[in-house]
Short mmCIF file of C-alpha atoms in Angstrom, two decimals:
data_model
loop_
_atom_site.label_atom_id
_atom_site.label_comp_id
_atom_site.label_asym_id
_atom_site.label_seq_id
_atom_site.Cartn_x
_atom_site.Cartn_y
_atom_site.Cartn_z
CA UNK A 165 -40.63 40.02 -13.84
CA UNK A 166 -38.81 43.51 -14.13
CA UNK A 167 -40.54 46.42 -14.54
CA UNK A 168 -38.57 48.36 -16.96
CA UNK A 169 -38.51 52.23 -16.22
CA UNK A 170 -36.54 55.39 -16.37
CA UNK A 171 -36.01 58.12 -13.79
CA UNK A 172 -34.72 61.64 -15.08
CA UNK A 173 -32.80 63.66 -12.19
CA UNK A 174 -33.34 67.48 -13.03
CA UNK A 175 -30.50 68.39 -11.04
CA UNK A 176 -28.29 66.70 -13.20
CA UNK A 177 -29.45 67.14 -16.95
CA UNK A 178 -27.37 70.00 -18.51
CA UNK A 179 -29.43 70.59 -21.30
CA UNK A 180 -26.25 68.71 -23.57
CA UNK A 181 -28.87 67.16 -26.23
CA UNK A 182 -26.51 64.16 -26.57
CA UNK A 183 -29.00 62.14 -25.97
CA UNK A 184 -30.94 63.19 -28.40
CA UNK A 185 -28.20 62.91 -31.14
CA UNK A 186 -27.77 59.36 -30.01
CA UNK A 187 -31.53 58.09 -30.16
CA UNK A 188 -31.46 59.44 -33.43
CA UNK A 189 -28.17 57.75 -34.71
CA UNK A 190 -29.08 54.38 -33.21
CA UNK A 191 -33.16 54.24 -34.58
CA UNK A 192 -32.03 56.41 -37.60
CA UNK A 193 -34.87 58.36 -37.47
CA UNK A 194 -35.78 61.07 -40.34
CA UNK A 195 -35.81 65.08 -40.58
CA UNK A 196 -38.08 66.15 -37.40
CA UNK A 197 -38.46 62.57 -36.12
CA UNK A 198 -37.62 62.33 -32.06
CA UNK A 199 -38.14 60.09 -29.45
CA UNK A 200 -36.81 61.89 -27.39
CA UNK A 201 -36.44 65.72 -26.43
CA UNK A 202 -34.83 68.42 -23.96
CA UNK A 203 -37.49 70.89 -23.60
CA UNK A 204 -36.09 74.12 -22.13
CA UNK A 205 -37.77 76.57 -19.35
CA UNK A 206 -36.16 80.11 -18.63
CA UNK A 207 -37.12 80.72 -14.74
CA UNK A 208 -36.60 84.32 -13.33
CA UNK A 209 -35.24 87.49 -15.20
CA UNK A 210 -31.83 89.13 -15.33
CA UNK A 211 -29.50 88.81 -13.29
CA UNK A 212 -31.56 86.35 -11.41
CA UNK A 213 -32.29 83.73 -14.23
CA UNK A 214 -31.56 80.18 -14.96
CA UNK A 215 -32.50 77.21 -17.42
CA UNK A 216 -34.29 74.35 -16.63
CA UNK A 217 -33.48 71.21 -19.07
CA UNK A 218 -37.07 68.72 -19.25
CA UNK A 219 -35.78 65.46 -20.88
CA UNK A 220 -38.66 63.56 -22.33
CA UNK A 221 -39.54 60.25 -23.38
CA UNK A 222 -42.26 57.48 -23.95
CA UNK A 223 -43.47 57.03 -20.64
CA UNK A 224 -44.17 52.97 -21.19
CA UNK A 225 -47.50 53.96 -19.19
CA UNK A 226 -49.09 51.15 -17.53
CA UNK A 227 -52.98 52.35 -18.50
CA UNK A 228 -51.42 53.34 -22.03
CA UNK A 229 -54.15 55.55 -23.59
CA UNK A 230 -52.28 54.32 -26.98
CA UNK A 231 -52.96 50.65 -26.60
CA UNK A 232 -56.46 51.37 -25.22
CA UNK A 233 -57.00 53.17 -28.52
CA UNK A 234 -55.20 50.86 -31.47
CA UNK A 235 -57.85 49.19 -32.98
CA UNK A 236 -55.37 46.59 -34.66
CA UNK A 237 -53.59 45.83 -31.74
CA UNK A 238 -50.26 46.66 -33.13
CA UNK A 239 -49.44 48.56 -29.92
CA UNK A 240 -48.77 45.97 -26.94
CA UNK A 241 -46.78 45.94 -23.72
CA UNK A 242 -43.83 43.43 -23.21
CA UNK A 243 -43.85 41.22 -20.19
CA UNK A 244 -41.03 43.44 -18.84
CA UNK A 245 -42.99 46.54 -19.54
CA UNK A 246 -42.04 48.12 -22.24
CA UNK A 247 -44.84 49.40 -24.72
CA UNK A 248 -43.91 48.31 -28.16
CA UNK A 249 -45.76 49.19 -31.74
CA UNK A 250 -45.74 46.25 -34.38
CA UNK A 251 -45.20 48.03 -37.10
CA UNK A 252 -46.65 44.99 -39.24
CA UNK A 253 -49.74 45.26 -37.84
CA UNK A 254 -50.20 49.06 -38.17
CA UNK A 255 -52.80 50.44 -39.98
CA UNK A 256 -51.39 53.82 -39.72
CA UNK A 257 -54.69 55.60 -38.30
CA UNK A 258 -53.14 57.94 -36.04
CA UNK A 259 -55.44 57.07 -33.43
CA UNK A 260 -52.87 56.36 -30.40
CA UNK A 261 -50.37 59.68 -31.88
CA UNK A 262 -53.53 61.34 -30.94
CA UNK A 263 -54.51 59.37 -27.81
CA UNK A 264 -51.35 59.81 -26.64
CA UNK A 265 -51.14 63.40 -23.99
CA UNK A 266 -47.34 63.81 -23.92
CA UNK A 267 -47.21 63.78 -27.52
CA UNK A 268 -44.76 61.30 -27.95
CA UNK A 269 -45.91 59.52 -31.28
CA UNK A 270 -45.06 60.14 -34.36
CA UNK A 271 -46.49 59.08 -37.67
CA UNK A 272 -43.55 58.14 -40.49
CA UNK A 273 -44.85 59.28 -43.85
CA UNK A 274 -43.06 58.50 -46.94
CA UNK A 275 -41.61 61.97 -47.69
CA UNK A 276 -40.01 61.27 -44.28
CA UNK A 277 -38.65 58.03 -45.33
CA UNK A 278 -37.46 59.94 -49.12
CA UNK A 279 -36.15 62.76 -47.51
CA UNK A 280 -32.08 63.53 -46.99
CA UNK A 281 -30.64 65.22 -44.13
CA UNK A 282 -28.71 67.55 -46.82
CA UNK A 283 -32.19 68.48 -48.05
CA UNK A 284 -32.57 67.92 -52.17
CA UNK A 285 -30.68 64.94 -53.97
CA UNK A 286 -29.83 61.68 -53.10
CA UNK A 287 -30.07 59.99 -49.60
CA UNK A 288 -26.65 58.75 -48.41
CA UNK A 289 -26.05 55.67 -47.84
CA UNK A 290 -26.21 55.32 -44.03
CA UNK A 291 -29.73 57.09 -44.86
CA UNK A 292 -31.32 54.74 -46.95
CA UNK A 293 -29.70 51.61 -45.26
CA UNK A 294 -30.80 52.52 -41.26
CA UNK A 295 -34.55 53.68 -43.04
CA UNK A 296 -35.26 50.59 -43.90
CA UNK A 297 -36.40 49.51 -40.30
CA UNK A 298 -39.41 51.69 -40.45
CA UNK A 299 -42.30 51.16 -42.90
CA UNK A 300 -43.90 53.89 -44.33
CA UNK A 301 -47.15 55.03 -42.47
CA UNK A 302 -46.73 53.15 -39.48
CA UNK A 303 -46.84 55.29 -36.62
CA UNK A 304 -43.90 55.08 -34.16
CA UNK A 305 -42.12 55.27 -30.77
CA UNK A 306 -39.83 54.94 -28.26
CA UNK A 307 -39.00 51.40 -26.87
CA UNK A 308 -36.47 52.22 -24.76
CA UNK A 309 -34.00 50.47 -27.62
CA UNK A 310 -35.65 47.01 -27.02
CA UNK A 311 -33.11 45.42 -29.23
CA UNK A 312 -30.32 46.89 -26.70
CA UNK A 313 -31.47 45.95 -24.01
CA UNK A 314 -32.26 42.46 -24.89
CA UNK A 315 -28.55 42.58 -25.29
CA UNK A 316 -28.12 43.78 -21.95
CA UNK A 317 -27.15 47.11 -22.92
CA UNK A 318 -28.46 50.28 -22.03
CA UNK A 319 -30.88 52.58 -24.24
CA UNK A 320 -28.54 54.38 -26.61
CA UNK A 321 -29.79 57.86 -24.79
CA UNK A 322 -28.87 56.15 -21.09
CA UNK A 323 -24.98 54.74 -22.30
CA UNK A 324 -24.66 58.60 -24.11
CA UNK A 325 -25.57 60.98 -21.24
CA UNK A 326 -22.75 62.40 -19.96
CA UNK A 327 -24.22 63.62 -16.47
CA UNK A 328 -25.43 60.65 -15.86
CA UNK A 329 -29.10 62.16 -15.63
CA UNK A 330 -30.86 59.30 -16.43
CA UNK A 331 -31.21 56.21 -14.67
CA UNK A 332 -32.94 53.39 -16.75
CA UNK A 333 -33.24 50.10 -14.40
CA UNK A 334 -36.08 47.69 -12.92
CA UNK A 335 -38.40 49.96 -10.80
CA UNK A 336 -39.54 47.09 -9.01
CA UNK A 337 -36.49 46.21 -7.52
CA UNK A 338 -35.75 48.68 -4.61
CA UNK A 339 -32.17 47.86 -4.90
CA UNK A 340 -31.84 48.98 -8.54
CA UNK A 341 -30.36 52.56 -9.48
CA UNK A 342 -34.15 53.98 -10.17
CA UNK A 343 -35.31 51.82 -7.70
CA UNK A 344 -33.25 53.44 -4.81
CA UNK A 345 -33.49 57.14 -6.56
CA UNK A 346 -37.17 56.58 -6.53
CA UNK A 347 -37.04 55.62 -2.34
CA UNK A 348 -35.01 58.66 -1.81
CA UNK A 349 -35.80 61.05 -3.80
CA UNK A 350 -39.67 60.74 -3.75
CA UNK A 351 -39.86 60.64 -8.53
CA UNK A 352 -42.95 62.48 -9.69
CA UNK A 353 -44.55 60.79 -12.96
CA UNK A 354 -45.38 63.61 -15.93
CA UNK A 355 -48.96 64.73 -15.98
CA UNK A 356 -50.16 62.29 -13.20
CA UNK A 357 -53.83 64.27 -13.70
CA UNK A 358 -54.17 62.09 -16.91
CA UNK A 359 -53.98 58.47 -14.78
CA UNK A 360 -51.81 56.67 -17.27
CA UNK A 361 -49.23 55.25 -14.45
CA UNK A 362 -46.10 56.24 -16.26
CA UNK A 363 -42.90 54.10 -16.01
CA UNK A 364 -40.63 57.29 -16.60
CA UNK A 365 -40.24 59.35 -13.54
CA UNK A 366 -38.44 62.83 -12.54
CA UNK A 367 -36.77 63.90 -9.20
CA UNK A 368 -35.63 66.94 -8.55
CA UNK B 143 -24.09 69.44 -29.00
CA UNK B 144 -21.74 72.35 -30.11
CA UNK B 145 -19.18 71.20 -32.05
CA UNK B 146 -17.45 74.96 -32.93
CA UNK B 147 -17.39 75.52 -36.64
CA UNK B 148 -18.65 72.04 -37.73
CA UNK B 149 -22.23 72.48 -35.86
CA UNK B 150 -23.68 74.08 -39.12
CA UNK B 151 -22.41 71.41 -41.38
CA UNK B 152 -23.51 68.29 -39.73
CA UNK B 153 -26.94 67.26 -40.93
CA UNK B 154 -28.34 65.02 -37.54
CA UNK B 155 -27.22 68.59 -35.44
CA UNK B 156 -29.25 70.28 -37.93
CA UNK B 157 -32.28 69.12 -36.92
CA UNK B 158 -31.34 70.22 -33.40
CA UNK B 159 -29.97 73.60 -33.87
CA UNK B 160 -32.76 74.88 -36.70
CA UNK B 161 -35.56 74.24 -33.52
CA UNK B 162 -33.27 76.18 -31.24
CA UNK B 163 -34.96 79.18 -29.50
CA UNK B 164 -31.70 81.12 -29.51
CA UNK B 165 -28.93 79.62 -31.57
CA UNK B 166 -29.38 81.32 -34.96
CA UNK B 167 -30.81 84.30 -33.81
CA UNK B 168 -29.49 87.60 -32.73
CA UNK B 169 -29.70 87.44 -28.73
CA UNK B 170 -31.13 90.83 -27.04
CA UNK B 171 -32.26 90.99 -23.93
CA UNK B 172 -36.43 90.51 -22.93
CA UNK B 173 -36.97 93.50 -21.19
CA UNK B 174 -34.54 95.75 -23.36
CA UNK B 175 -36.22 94.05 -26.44
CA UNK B 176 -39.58 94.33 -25.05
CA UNK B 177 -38.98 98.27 -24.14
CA UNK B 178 -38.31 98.45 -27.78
CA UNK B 179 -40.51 96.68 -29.55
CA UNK B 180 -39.14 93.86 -30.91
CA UNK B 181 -40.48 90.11 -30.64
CA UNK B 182 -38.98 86.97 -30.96
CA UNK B 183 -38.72 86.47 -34.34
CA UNK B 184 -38.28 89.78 -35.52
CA UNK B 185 -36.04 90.24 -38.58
CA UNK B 186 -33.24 92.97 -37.64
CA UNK B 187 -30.32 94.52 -39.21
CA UNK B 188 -27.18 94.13 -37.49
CA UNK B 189 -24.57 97.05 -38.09
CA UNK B 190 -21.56 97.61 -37.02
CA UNK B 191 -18.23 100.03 -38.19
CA UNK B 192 -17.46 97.01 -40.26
CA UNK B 193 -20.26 95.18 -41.66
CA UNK B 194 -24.23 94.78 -42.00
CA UNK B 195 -25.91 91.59 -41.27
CA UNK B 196 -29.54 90.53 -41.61
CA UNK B 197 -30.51 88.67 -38.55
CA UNK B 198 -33.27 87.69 -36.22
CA UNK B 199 -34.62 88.36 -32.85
CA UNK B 200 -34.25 85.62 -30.06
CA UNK B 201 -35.18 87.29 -26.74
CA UNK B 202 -33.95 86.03 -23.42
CA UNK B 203 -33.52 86.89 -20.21
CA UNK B 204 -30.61 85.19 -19.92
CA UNK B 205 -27.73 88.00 -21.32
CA UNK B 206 -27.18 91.47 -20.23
CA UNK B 207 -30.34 94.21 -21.08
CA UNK B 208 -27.44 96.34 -23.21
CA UNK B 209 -25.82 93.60 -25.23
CA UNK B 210 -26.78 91.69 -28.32
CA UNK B 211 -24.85 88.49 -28.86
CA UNK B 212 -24.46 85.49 -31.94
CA UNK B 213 -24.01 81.87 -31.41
CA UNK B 214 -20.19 81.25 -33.08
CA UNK B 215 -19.94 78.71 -36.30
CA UNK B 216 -23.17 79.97 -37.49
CA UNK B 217 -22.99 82.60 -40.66
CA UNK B 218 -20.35 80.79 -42.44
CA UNK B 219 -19.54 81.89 -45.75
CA UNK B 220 -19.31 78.55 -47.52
CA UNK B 221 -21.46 76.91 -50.43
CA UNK B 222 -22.01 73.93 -48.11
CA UNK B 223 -25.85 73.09 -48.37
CA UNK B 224 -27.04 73.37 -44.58
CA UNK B 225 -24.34 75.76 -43.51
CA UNK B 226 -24.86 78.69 -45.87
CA UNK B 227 -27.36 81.34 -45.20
CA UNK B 228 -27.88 80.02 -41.31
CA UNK B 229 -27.10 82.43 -38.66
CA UNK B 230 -25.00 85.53 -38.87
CA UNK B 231 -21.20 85.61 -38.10
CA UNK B 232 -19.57 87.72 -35.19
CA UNK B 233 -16.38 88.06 -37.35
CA UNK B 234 -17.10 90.45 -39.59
CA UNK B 235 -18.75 92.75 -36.43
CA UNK B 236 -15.06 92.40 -34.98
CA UNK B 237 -11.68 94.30 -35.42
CA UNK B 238 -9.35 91.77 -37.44
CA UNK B 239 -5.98 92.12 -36.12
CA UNK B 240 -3.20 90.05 -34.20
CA UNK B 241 -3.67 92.22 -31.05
CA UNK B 242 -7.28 90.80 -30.92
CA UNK B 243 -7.09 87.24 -31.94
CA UNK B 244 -6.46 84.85 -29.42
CA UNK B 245 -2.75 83.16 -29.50
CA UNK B 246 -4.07 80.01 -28.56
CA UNK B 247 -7.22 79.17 -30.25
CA UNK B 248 -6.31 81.43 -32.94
CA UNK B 249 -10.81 82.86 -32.41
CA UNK B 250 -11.23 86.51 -32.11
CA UNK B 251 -11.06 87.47 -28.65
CA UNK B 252 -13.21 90.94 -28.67
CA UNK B 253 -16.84 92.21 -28.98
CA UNK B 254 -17.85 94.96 -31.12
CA UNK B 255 -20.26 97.53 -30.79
CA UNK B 256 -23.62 97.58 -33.08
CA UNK B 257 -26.46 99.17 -33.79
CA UNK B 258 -29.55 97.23 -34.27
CA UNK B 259 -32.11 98.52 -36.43
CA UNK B 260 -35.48 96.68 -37.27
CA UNK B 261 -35.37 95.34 -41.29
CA UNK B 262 -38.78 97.32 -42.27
CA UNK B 263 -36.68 100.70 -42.23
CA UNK B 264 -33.71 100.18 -43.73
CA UNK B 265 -30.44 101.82 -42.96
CA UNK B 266 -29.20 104.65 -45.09
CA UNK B 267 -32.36 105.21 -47.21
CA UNK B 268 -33.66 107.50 -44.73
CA UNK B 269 -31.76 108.22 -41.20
CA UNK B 270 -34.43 110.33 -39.36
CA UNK B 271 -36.33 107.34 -39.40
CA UNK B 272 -33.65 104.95 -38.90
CA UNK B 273 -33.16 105.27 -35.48
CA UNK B 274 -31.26 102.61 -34.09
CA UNK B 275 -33.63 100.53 -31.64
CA UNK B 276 -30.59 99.10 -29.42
#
């Protein structure tokens, strides 16, 4: 069985936030809702200075503190890897957003679901449609756009990049494009100190 | 994720450029800021020969320690609901003529100077103690 997985080359990522326009046009996600996000470094002072662009994800960790700490089980891991949240069985008690150490969960309340990108009056119509996925008070993720890739697509943040910067593939196949990055270019996992075997990896 | 003078208007971009570090605000330079104590965050005045604009402090080390710079497409003067009252606008900092507007894009190809002056002591009322800080 694949191991789903994502590796994030540094050298590449420009910083271009595309892909964080296009995770949230293709999970319509509310005001302040990401999956995922470009955090941004400065390194050095003038003249000698330059930006570093951190992409971030859900890390689809292996040990995932988050399923060891949903009490309803609504949080499970697909046979391909891929940590998923059944929002039907969600109690909405926070407990894996806070279990979670790279942040990456995020609690949908129903302003979030009321609100309007244009701020007071009515939601438009894309809005309201698209919102209907979530359920209020369910606490969300990334799932590395499941229902894409079940197509045999890529994630909606993979097919946008335009630096090619990340590379979403099987990790256990050596020949895959992760796979191979991963052999050559020796991927770090995020905070490997916390010992939650992360499926997202970065190479620099 | 720029998109020139539609960035302010579009709502998803929004939620991108309002967590910006730098985008909105009026760019100085760390160490020049620093040396003059202002913080990020710091509402300013912005004053040129032309105009006065109420801004805000984004330091970085990233831009020259004796220049102050604006993101363009922000400070639109508009009714639109996201793009009014977000950022301040180069253009009004800028001589307005043909011999400094670009024949191609038809943008204003110049910088201005300015005076920076922090918003607690404002301009005019009282110059002594007005002292520009950049």
């Amino acid at each position: 069985m694949a191991r789903l997985g994502m590796v994030f080359d540094l050298k590449r990522c420009i910083g271009c936030n595309a892909c964080v326009i296009a995770c949230k046009m293709e999970n319509m996600l509310p005001e302040g809702v990401f999956f995922t996000r470009v955090f941004v470094e400065e390194i050095g002072s003038f003249p000698d200075v330059r930006r570093v662009y951190i992409p971030t994800l859900c890390n689809h960790c292996e040990d995932a503190p988050c399923q060891k700490a949903c009490p309803s089980g609504a949080t499970y891991t697909r046979d391909d890897g891929v940590v998923m949240v059944d929002q039907h069985k969600c109690i909405g008690c926070s407990a894996c957003a806070v279990a979670c150490p790279y942040d990456n969960r995020t609690q949908l309340t129903k302003e979030d679901l009321d609100s309007s990108y244009i701020g007071e009056g009515e939601q438009a119509a894309f809005e309201g449609s698209r919102y209907e996925r979530w359920l209020s008070g369910t606490v969300t993720k990334c799932d590395f756009c499941s229902r894409r890739v079940d197509e045999g697509l890529e994630p909606a943040c993979v097919a946008s990049c335009p630096t090619d910067a990340r590379i979403f593939g099987d990790l256990d196949d050596p020949h895959s494009a992760p796979g191979k990055l991963m052999r050559e270019r020796n991927g770090r996992p995020p905070l490997p100190e916390k010992n939650t075997r992360p499926k997202v990896f970065y190479v620099d | 994720m720029m998109t020139y003078a539609d960035t302010a208007t579009n709502p998803i971009l929004k939620d991108l450029y309002s967590r910006d570090p730098h985008l909105l605000k009026v760019v100085i330079n760390a160490d020049s800021g620093a040396a003059r104590g202002l913080r990020d965050g710091d509402p300013v005045w912005v004053e040129s020969r032309f105009a006065r604009a109420e801004g805000v402090v984004g330091l970085t080390q990233g831009i020259h320690p004796e220049t102050a710079a604006v993101s363009g497409g922000f400070g639109r003067w508009t009714r639109h609901p996201l793009a009014q009252e977000k950022g301040i606008s180069q253009n009004a900092h800028l001589a307005m003529d043909i011999a400094h507007t670009g024949m191609l894009g038809g943008s204003m190809e110049t910088v201005g100077k300015v005076k920076i002056y922090r918003v607690d002591i404002p301009p005019g009322s009282n110059r002594k103690s007005a002292e520009p800080v950049l």
